[in-house]
Amino acid sequence: MARAPATPDLFGAPEPAAAPSEGARPLADRLRPANLAEVVGQDHLLGAEGSLSRMLARGSLASLILWGPPGVGKTTIARLLAEAAGLRFTALSAVFSGVADLKRAFEEARARKSNGQGTLLFVDEIHRFNRAQQDGFLPVVEDGTVTLVGATTENPSFALNGALLSRCQVLVLKRLDDAALELLLTRAEALMGRALPVSPEARATLRAMADGDGRYGLNMAEQLFALPEATPPLDPTGLSALLAKRAALYDKDREEHYNLISALHKSMRGSDPDAALYWFARMLTGGEDPRYIARRLTRFAAEDIGMADPRALPLAIAAWETFERMGSPEGELALAQLVVHLATAPKSNAVYQAFNEAMRAARETGSLMPPKHILNAPTKLMQEIGYGAGYAYDHEAEGGFSGQDYFPEEMGRRVFYRPTDRGAEAAIAERLARFAELRRKRKR
């Protein structure tokens, strides 16, 4: 079988001595892997016990969805899988392909299958196909006409049809860690025959600027190799001035948006102000609207702090209003102060749970009337049928507490709110316990 051409999507060992025309090719392209063993950063899939390694060893490559961030090797792995499995590699991009392209690819795969040749159909950005187009893959995957390998940067649970997901294995590719990025830089230096003109500190900065994207890291390295060889090593400041940092992954209406707000929420719930400030800053630097963050912080004050610190909710509204009055960036400090207050405040979701229980009870009990003694009686008829009869005015009762029952008679008394022993709720819990005891005594 003819060797499938490789791709610049991930990066392996340097090729042997380059031909003169090689200099025109991007560095990332020249460092592409020749086999799966040379792919970096995905040992959980391609190591000795990796999922893909075991599939190839069994000779049973399944249809796959490769889910991971940009620049980690999804396309390259697909090409090399086709070669390792003895399949014909065919590629489509969901950005540029339509129904006609899919039909053509399926027909060609059926023709190859009739001649004993399998097809690995690689679909980049597969999440961009609509539901009907995704459904088109089902019969050809199910009958083995193609082995589908789809690549996506979006969470497949949300971006792909359940029917298609049920016929594919989802494999998660990791962003390249510091060690993997360093290996790429070392391979680049070996290929170029000289070291990058950076200090050790700037080298670490270069890896950080790549932000887990190997292709972007090599593109920056290529800019550095373009400097005159006599260039003194750059320090981190000089490096940052020369190169643009990779924009952080953040899409305000997709998964990263929800990942970061979840991280902020759970860091505050876990009473970690430092982590909470970090995720707050990540959202701001990603371009999130501070008003959205303010709304979520206000919800947190009510849901996760509640009566343990009754000041939290008005402080949330005050911080939100401060931002509205001052705008960005000055108003963001008020939100940062709120993040720290919420993270360090005592926590209680007792009101949140009590409200949910009360809502369930309201749905279950329908239209039960309040007990007559707490109904107003503005007319003579209402008085005659007992409205308001026996009502005890709490302000005139001993201790300002009458102990009367305010639930519908057919329902009986229930407990929804169970205060914790944290923060201001500890005092509330003591007061409610005292009221419960008085209620019992007065009913004897």
Short mmCIF file of C-alpha atoms in Angstrom, two decimals:
data_model
loop_
_atom_site.label_atom_id
_atom_site.label_comp_id
_atom_site.label_asym_id
_atom_site.label_seq_id
_atom_site.Cartn_x
_atom_site.Cartn_y
_atom_site.Cartn_z
CA MET A 1 0.00 0.00 0.00
CA ALA A 2 1.28 3.45 -0.83
CA ARG A 3 2.38 5.41 2.22
CA ALA A 4 -0.17 8.04 3.19
CA PRO A 5 1.27 11.56 3.14
CA ALA A 6 1.79 13.11 6.55
CA THR A 7 0.49 16.45 7.72
CA PRO A 8 1.84 19.42 9.68
CA ASP A 9 -0.70 19.02 12.45
CA LEU A 10 1.62 17.32 14.95
CA PHE A 11 5.32 16.95 15.07
CA GLY A 12 7.75 14.10 15.20
CA ALA A 13 11.46 13.52 14.85
CA PRO A 14 13.34 15.62 12.28
CA GLU A 15 13.50 14.22 8.80
CA PRO A 16 16.87 13.35 7.34
CA ALA A 17 18.92 16.00 5.54
CA ALA A 18 16.50 18.38 3.87
CA ALA A 19 16.51 19.05 0.16
CA PRO A 20 17.18 22.67 -0.91
CA SER A 21 13.46 23.26 -1.40
CA GLU A 22 12.76 22.24 2.19
CA GLY A 23 13.58 25.74 3.41
CA ALA A 24 10.36 27.02 1.89
CA ARG A 25 8.26 24.60 3.94
CA PRO A 26 7.04 25.69 7.36
CA LEU A 27 9.05 24.33 10.27
CA ALA A 28 5.99 22.53 11.65
CA ASP A 29 5.57 20.76 8.32
CA ARG A 30 9.20 19.64 8.26
CA LEU A 31 8.87 18.23 11.79
CA ARG A 32 5.83 16.11 11.09
CA PRO A 33 5.93 12.54 12.47
CA ALA A 34 6.77 9.64 10.21
CA ASN A 35 4.93 7.17 12.46
CA LEU A 36 2.70 7.07 15.51
CA ALA A 37 5.61 6.46 17.88
CA GLU A 38 6.94 9.94 17.06
CA VAL A 39 3.74 11.77 18.04
CA VAL A 40 4.30 13.70 21.25
CA GLY A 41 2.04 14.39 24.20
CA GLN A 42 -0.57 11.65 23.65
CA ASP A 43 0.94 8.65 25.44
CA HIS A 44 -2.44 7.76 26.97
CA LEU A 45 -3.56 6.90 23.42
CA LEU A 46 -0.35 5.91 21.65
CA GLY A 47 1.83 4.49 24.43
CA ALA A 48 2.31 0.76 24.92
CA GLU A 49 -0.99 0.48 26.81
CA GLY A 50 -2.75 3.29 24.97
CA SER A 51 -6.25 2.88 23.53
CA LEU A 52 -5.14 3.27 19.92
CA SER A 53 -2.11 1.03 20.37
CA ARG A 54 -4.33 -1.76 21.68
CA MET A 55 -6.80 -1.34 18.80
CA LEU A 56 -4.02 -1.61 16.23
CA ALA A 57 -2.51 -4.62 18.00
CA ARG A 58 -5.89 -6.38 17.81
CA GLY A 59 -6.30 -5.37 14.18
CA SER A 60 -9.70 -3.81 14.97
CA LEU A 61 -9.60 -0.07 14.47
CA ALA A 62 -12.99 1.37 15.46
CA SER A 63 -14.62 4.51 14.16
CA LEU A 64 -13.39 7.36 16.34
CA ILE A 65 -14.07 10.92 17.40
CA LEU A 66 -10.82 12.70 18.30
CA TRP A 67 -11.67 15.52 20.68
CA GLY A 68 -9.01 18.01 21.67
CA PRO A 69 -7.75 21.60 21.38
CA PRO A 70 -5.99 22.95 18.29
CA GLY A 71 -2.41 21.95 17.51
CA VAL A 72 -2.26 18.62 19.34
CA GLY A 73 -2.23 16.27 16.35
CA LYS A 74 -5.73 15.16 15.46
CA THR A 75 -5.18 15.20 11.69
CA THR A 76 -1.73 13.67 11.88
CA ILE A 77 -2.89 10.83 14.10
CA ALA A 78 -5.71 10.07 11.66
CA ARG A 79 -3.29 9.89 8.72
CA LEU A 80 -0.86 7.68 10.58
CA LEU A 81 -3.67 5.42 11.82
CA ALA A 82 -4.72 4.84 8.22
CA GLU A 83 -1.16 3.84 7.33
CA ALA A 84 -0.77 1.57 10.37
CA ALA A 85 -4.11 -0.14 9.69
CA GLY A 86 -3.55 -0.53 5.94
CA LEU A 87 -6.50 1.72 5.02
CA ARG A 88 -6.82 4.31 2.27
CA PHE A 89 -6.82 7.79 3.81
CA THR A 90 -9.50 10.19 2.59
CA ALA A 91 -9.99 13.60 4.14
CA LEU A 92 -12.89 16.05 4.20
CA SER A 93 -13.38 19.31 6.05
CA ALA A 94 -16.85 20.04 7.36
CA VAL A 95 -16.11 23.72 6.80
CA PHE A 96 -15.72 23.34 3.03
CA SER A 97 -17.66 20.14 2.22
CA GLY A 98 -21.32 19.54 1.50
CA VAL A 99 -23.69 16.68 0.75
CA ALA A 100 -22.22 16.13 -2.73
CA ASP A 101 -18.72 15.72 -1.28
CA LEU A 102 -19.99 13.19 1.26
CA LYS A 103 -21.80 11.15 -1.40
CA ARG A 104 -18.68 11.12 -3.57
CA ALA A 105 -16.52 9.98 -0.66
CA PHE A 106 -18.99 7.22 0.22
CA GLU A 107 -19.21 5.98 -3.37
CA GLU A 108 -15.44 5.86 -3.72
CA ALA A 109 -15.20 3.98 -0.42
CA ARG A 110 -17.80 1.42 -1.61
CA ALA A 111 -15.81 0.88 -4.81
CA ARG A 112 -12.61 0.33 -2.84
CA LYS A 113 -14.41 -2.02 -0.45
CA SER A 114 -15.58 -4.15 -3.39
CA ASN A 115 -11.91 -4.46 -4.39
CA GLY A 116 -10.84 -5.44 -0.88
CA GLN A 117 -9.47 -2.02 0.16
CA GLY A 118 -10.74 -0.32 3.31
CA THR A 119 -11.11 3.44 3.76
CA LEU A 120 -10.38 5.65 6.71
CA LEU A 121 -12.53 8.75 6.19
CA PHE A 122 -11.17 11.66 8.19
CA VAL A 123 -13.60 14.54 8.78
CA ASP A 124 -12.07 17.67 10.27
CA GLU A 125 -14.33 19.96 12.33
CA ILE A 126 -17.02 17.27 12.18
CA HIS A 127 -19.16 19.21 14.65
CA ARG A 128 -19.84 21.78 11.91
CA PHE A 129 -21.97 19.29 9.97
CA ASN A 130 -25.68 19.64 10.73
CA ARG A 131 -27.83 16.84 12.13
CA ALA A 132 -28.93 15.56 8.71
CA GLN A 133 -25.35 15.47 7.42
CA GLN A 134 -24.17 13.66 10.56
CA ASP A 135 -26.96 11.13 10.11
CA GLY A 136 -25.58 10.46 6.63
CA PHE A 137 -22.54 8.77 8.18
CA LEU A 138 -24.61 6.18 10.06
CA PRO A 139 -25.14 3.53 7.33
CA VAL A 140 -21.58 3.66 5.96
CA VAL A 141 -20.10 3.42 9.46
CA GLU A 142 -22.48 0.64 10.46
CA ASP A 143 -21.84 -1.55 7.40
CA GLY A 144 -18.08 -0.96 7.46
CA THR A 145 -17.88 0.99 4.21
CA VAL A 146 -15.67 3.49 6.04
CA THR A 147 -13.83 3.71 9.30
CA LEU A 148 -14.79 7.21 10.37
CA VAL A 149 -12.33 9.38 12.27
CA GLY A 150 -13.83 12.75 13.11
CA ALA A 151 -11.88 15.60 14.68
CA THR A 152 -13.48 18.25 16.84
CA THR A 153 -12.52 20.97 19.27
CA GLU A 154 -16.07 20.98 20.69
CA ASN A 155 -17.49 18.69 23.35
CA PRO A 156 -18.97 15.76 21.36
CA SER A 157 -21.75 15.34 23.91
CA PHE A 158 -23.19 18.67 22.80
CA ALA A 159 -21.89 18.98 19.23
CA LEU A 160 -22.63 15.54 17.76
CA ASN A 161 -25.76 13.43 17.33
CA GLY A 162 -26.32 10.69 19.87
CA ALA A 163 -26.77 8.14 17.07
CA LEU A 164 -23.37 8.96 15.61
CA LEU A 165 -21.70 8.99 19.02
CA SER A 166 -23.11 5.53 19.77
CA ARG A 167 -21.25 4.15 16.73
CA CYS A 168 -17.90 5.81 17.54
CA GLN A 169 -15.43 5.80 20.40
CA VAL A 170 -14.59 9.26 21.71
CA LEU A 171 -10.89 9.72 22.45
CA VAL A 172 -9.69 12.83 24.25
CA LEU A 173 -6.42 14.39 23.09
CA LYS A 174 -4.58 16.45 25.69
CA ARG A 175 -3.12 19.90 25.26
CA LEU A 176 0.65 19.56 25.02
CA ASP A 177 2.33 19.87 28.40
CA ASP A 178 5.61 21.61 29.12
CA ALA A 179 7.68 18.47 28.50
CA ALA A 180 6.05 17.83 25.12
CA LEU A 181 6.57 21.42 24.01
CA GLU A 182 10.21 21.28 25.09
CA LEU A 183 10.68 18.11 23.05
CA LEU A 184 9.35 19.91 19.99
CA LEU A 185 11.72 22.82 20.52
CA THR A 186 14.65 20.40 20.90
CA ARG A 187 13.69 18.66 17.66
CA ALA A 188 13.43 22.03 15.93
CA GLU A 189 16.94 22.94 17.09
CA ALA A 190 18.27 19.60 15.84
CA LEU A 191 16.69 20.18 12.45
CA MET A 192 17.95 23.76 12.17
CA GLY A 193 21.41 22.89 13.48
CA ARG A 194 21.48 25.68 16.09
CA ALA A 195 19.93 26.66 19.39
CA LEU A 196 17.08 29.07 19.73
CA PRO A 197 18.37 32.57 20.57
CA VAL A 198 16.67 32.73 23.98
CA SER A 199 17.74 32.59 27.60
CA PRO A 200 16.56 29.66 29.76
CA GLU A 201 13.93 31.93 31.31
CA ALA A 202 12.74 33.09 27.89
CA ARG A 203 12.60 29.48 26.72
CA ALA A 204 10.16 28.75 29.53
CA THR A 205 8.19 31.84 28.54
CA LEU A 206 8.10 30.61 24.93
CA ARG A 207 6.54 27.32 26.04
CA ALA A 208 4.02 29.19 28.17
CA MET A 209 3.12 31.46 25.25
CA ALA A 210 2.35 28.39 23.12
CA ASP A 211 -0.38 27.51 25.66
CA GLY A 212 -0.42 23.80 24.83
CA ASP A 213 -0.54 24.31 21.03
CA GLY A 214 2.46 22.59 19.43
CA ARG A 215 1.92 24.07 15.99
CA TYR A 216 1.77 27.59 17.42
CA GLY A 217 4.91 26.91 19.46
CA LEU A 218 6.84 25.84 16.38
CA ASN A 219 5.57 28.81 14.40
CA MET A 220 6.99 31.10 17.09
CA ALA A 221 10.25 29.14 17.08
CA GLU A 222 10.45 29.63 13.31
CA GLN A 223 10.26 33.38 13.81
CA LEU A 224 13.15 33.17 16.24
CA PHE A 225 15.25 31.10 13.83
CA ALA A 226 14.68 33.83 11.24
CA LEU A 227 16.65 36.29 13.39
CA PRO A 228 20.33 36.82 12.48
CA GLU A 229 22.52 34.11 13.98
CA ALA A 230 24.51 36.75 15.87
CA THR A 231 21.40 37.88 17.77
CA PRO A 232 22.11 37.84 21.54
CA PRO A 233 19.82 35.54 23.55
CA LEU A 234 16.49 37.22 24.24
CA ASP A 235 15.20 37.55 27.79
CA PRO A 236 11.47 37.09 28.56
CA THR A 237 10.76 40.80 28.01
CA GLY A 238 12.52 40.84 24.64
CA LEU A 239 10.79 37.62 23.62
CA SER A 240 7.35 38.95 24.50
CA ALA A 241 8.04 42.15 22.59
CA LEU A 242 8.98 40.15 19.48
CA LEU A 243 6.29 37.48 19.55
CA ALA A 244 2.54 37.52 20.10
CA LYS A 245 1.22 35.26 22.82
CA ARG A 246 -1.29 32.69 21.64
CA ALA A 247 -4.79 33.90 22.40
CA ALA A 248 -6.32 31.92 25.25
CA LEU A 249 -9.00 29.44 24.24
CA TYR A 250 -12.29 31.07 25.15
CA ASP A 251 -15.53 31.16 23.26
CA LYS A 252 -18.29 32.97 25.07
CA ASP A 253 -21.06 30.67 23.84
CA ARG A 254 -19.29 27.32 23.84
CA GLU A 255 -17.77 24.82 26.21
CA GLU A 256 -14.76 26.80 27.46
CA HIS A 257 -17.16 29.50 28.65
CA TYR A 258 -19.03 26.97 30.79
CA ASN A 259 -15.83 25.29 31.96
CA LEU A 260 -14.44 28.53 33.37
CA ILE A 261 -17.64 29.72 35.04
CA SER A 262 -17.91 26.25 36.60
CA ALA A 263 -14.31 26.55 37.84
CA LEU A 264 -15.04 29.99 39.31
CA HIS A 265 -18.24 28.81 40.99
CA LYS A 266 -16.67 25.70 42.52
CA SER A 267 -13.54 27.56 43.66
CA MET A 268 -15.73 30.00 45.60
CA ARG A 269 -17.84 27.15 46.96
CA GLY A 270 -14.61 25.49 48.09
CA SER A 271 -13.61 28.70 49.91
CA ASP A 272 -10.45 29.21 47.80
CA PRO A 273 -10.18 32.95 47.05
CA ASP A 274 -6.90 32.57 45.15
CA ALA A 275 -8.24 30.01 42.68
CA ALA A 276 -11.48 31.98 42.39
CA LEU A 277 -9.57 35.17 41.50
CA TYR A 278 -7.55 33.24 38.91
CA TRP A 279 -10.65 31.92 37.12
CA PHE A 280 -12.28 35.34 37.37
CA ALA A 281 -9.21 36.85 35.69
CA ARG A 282 -9.17 34.09 33.05
CA MET A 283 -12.73 34.95 32.08
CA LEU A 284 -11.97 38.67 31.86
CA THR A 285 -8.84 38.15 29.76
CA GLY A 286 -10.85 35.83 27.51
CA GLY A 287 -13.25 38.68 26.76
CA GLU A 288 -16.19 37.68 28.94
CA ASP A 289 -18.77 40.37 29.66
CA PRO A 290 -18.28 41.37 33.33
CA ARG A 291 -22.06 41.74 33.63
CA TYR A 292 -22.46 38.03 33.01
CA ILE A 293 -19.94 37.31 35.76
CA ALA A 294 -21.75 39.74 38.08
CA ARG A 295 -25.02 37.92 37.47
CA ARG A 296 -23.42 34.56 38.25
CA LEU A 297 -21.78 35.94 41.41
CA THR A 298 -25.16 37.23 42.58
CA ARG A 299 -26.69 33.82 42.01
CA PHE A 300 -23.83 32.27 44.00
CA ALA A 301 -24.50 34.64 46.91
CA ALA A 302 -28.09 33.41 47.11
CA GLU A 303 -27.49 29.75 46.30
CA ASP A 304 -24.26 28.87 48.11
CA ILE A 305 -24.05 31.39 50.95
CA GLY A 306 -27.62 32.35 51.69
CA MET A 307 -28.40 32.97 55.34
CA ALA A 308 -24.93 31.93 56.52
CA ASP A 309 -23.93 35.48 55.55
CA PRO A 310 -27.03 37.58 54.76
CA ARG A 311 -24.73 40.44 53.69
CA ALA A 312 -23.50 38.50 50.65
CA LEU A 313 -26.54 39.15 48.46
CA PRO A 314 -26.72 42.94 48.97
CA LEU A 315 -22.93 43.10 48.53
CA ALA A 316 -23.30 41.25 45.21
CA ILE A 317 -25.88 43.77 44.04
CA ALA A 318 -23.64 46.62 45.23
CA ALA A 319 -20.63 45.27 43.32
CA TRP A 320 -22.75 44.79 40.20
CA GLU A 321 -24.07 48.35 40.47
CA THR A 322 -20.55 49.67 41.06
CA PHE A 323 -19.43 48.08 37.81
CA GLU A 324 -22.41 49.57 35.98
CA ARG A 325 -21.54 53.03 37.31
CA MET A 326 -17.78 52.87 36.76
CA GLY A 327 -17.44 50.53 33.79
CA SER A 328 -14.31 48.62 32.80
CA PRO A 329 -11.60 48.31 33.98
CA GLU A 330 -12.19 50.28 37.21
CA GLY A 331 -15.45 48.54 38.04
CA GLU A 332 -13.87 45.11 37.73
CA LEU A 333 -12.12 45.72 41.05
CA ALA A 334 -15.51 45.76 42.78
CA LEU A 335 -16.28 42.38 41.24
CA ALA A 336 -12.87 41.09 42.35
CA GLN A 337 -13.66 42.23 45.91
CA LEU A 338 -16.97 40.41 45.69
CA VAL A 339 -15.22 37.22 44.47
CA VAL A 340 -12.95 37.30 47.54
CA HIS A 341 -15.88 37.98 49.90
CA LEU A 342 -17.95 35.14 48.48
CA ALA A 343 -15.03 32.72 48.56
CA THR A 344 -14.19 33.51 52.19
CA ALA A 345 -17.79 33.73 53.48
CA PRO A 346 -19.41 30.86 55.42
CA LYS A 347 -21.39 28.63 53.09
CA SER A 348 -24.93 27.32 53.27
CA ASN A 349 -27.33 26.08 50.61
CA ALA A 350 -30.07 25.52 53.19
CA VAL A 351 -32.35 28.21 51.71
CA TYR A 352 -31.73 26.85 48.19
CA GLN A 353 -32.70 23.34 49.30
CA ALA A 354 -35.65 24.60 51.33
CA PHE A 355 -36.99 26.53 48.35
CA ASN A 356 -36.74 23.45 46.11
CA GLU A 357 -38.56 21.31 48.70
CA ALA A 358 -41.27 23.95 49.11
CA MET A 359 -41.75 24.11 45.34
CA ARG A 360 -42.16 20.31 45.20
CA ALA A 361 -44.68 20.44 48.04
CA ALA A 362 -46.62 23.23 46.31
CA ARG A 363 -46.88 21.15 43.14
CA GLU A 364 -47.93 18.04 45.08
CA THR A 365 -50.59 19.67 47.28
CA GLY A 366 -52.42 21.64 44.63
CA SER A 367 -55.00 24.18 45.87
CA LEU A 368 -55.19 23.54 49.61
CA MET A 369 -56.66 26.49 51.51
CA PRO A 370 -54.80 28.22 54.33
CA PRO A 371 -56.18 27.47 57.79
CA LYS A 372 -59.16 29.70 58.61
CA HIS A 373 -57.56 31.37 61.62
CA ILE A 374 -55.00 33.17 59.42
CA LEU A 375 -57.53 34.36 56.82
CA ASN A 376 -58.78 37.94 56.90
CA ALA A 377 -62.51 38.41 57.47
CA PRO A 378 -63.54 41.75 55.89
CA THR A 379 -67.21 40.67 55.51
CA LYS A 380 -69.84 39.39 57.94
CA LEU A 381 -70.22 36.16 55.97
CA MET A 382 -66.50 35.44 56.31
CA GLN A 383 -66.73 36.04 60.04
CA GLU A 384 -69.72 33.71 60.31
CA ILE A 385 -67.92 30.84 58.62
CA GLY A 386 -64.90 31.21 60.90
CA TYR A 387 -62.41 33.28 58.95
CA GLY A 388 -59.90 34.78 61.37
CA ALA A 389 -61.36 33.03 64.39
CA GLY A 390 -58.76 32.19 67.01
CA TYR A 391 -55.90 34.05 65.35
CA ALA A 392 -53.17 34.90 67.86
CA TYR A 393 -51.36 38.20 67.27
CA ASP A 394 -47.70 37.26 67.71
CA HIS A 395 -46.63 40.70 68.93
CA GLU A 396 -48.94 40.27 71.92
CA ALA A 397 -47.86 36.69 72.66
CA GLU A 398 -45.22 35.84 75.27
CA GLY A 399 -41.77 36.22 73.71
CA GLY A 400 -43.37 37.53 70.51
CA PHE A 401 -44.16 33.97 69.40
CA SER A 402 -47.62 32.42 69.38
CA GLY A 403 -46.71 28.94 68.11
CA GLN A 404 -49.76 28.69 65.88
CA ASP A 405 -49.81 26.41 62.83
CA TYR A 406 -49.85 28.17 59.47
CA PHE A 407 -49.91 25.17 57.12
CA PRO A 408 -53.12 23.90 55.46
CA GLU A 409 -55.00 21.62 57.85
CA GLU A 410 -55.01 18.76 55.28
CA MET A 411 -51.25 19.01 54.81
CA GLY A 412 -49.86 19.09 58.29
CA ARG A 413 -46.68 20.80 59.38
CA ARG A 414 -43.50 20.23 57.35
CA VAL A 415 -39.90 21.33 57.72
CA PHE A 416 -38.16 22.74 54.63
CA TYR A 417 -35.54 25.09 56.02
CA ARG A 418 -32.80 23.36 57.98
CA PRO A 419 -30.17 25.98 58.88
CA THR A 420 -26.56 24.92 59.23
CA ASP A 421 -24.24 25.66 62.14
CA ARG A 422 -22.15 27.99 59.97
CA GLY A 423 -21.99 31.78 60.11
CA ALA A 424 -25.16 33.71 60.89
CA GLU A 425 -27.23 30.54 60.40
CA ALA A 426 -25.93 29.12 63.66
CA ALA A 427 -27.90 31.78 65.57
CA ILE A 428 -30.91 31.21 63.32
CA ALA A 429 -30.76 27.48 64.04
CA GLU A 430 -30.79 28.14 67.79
CA ARG A 431 -33.76 30.50 67.47
CA LEU A 432 -35.77 28.05 65.36
CA ALA A 433 -35.00 25.23 67.79
CA ARG A 434 -36.32 27.38 70.63
CA PHE A 435 -39.48 28.18 68.65
CA ALA A 436 -40.00 24.47 67.91
CA GLU A 437 -39.81 23.67 71.61
CA LEU A 438 -42.26 26.45 72.48
CA ARG A 439 -44.64 25.20 69.78
CA ARG A 440 -44.57 21.71 71.30
CA LYS A 441 -45.21 23.01 74.83
CA ARG A 442 -48.15 25.18 73.77
CA LYS A 443 -49.85 22.32 71.96
CA ARG A 444 -49.92 20.09 75.05
#
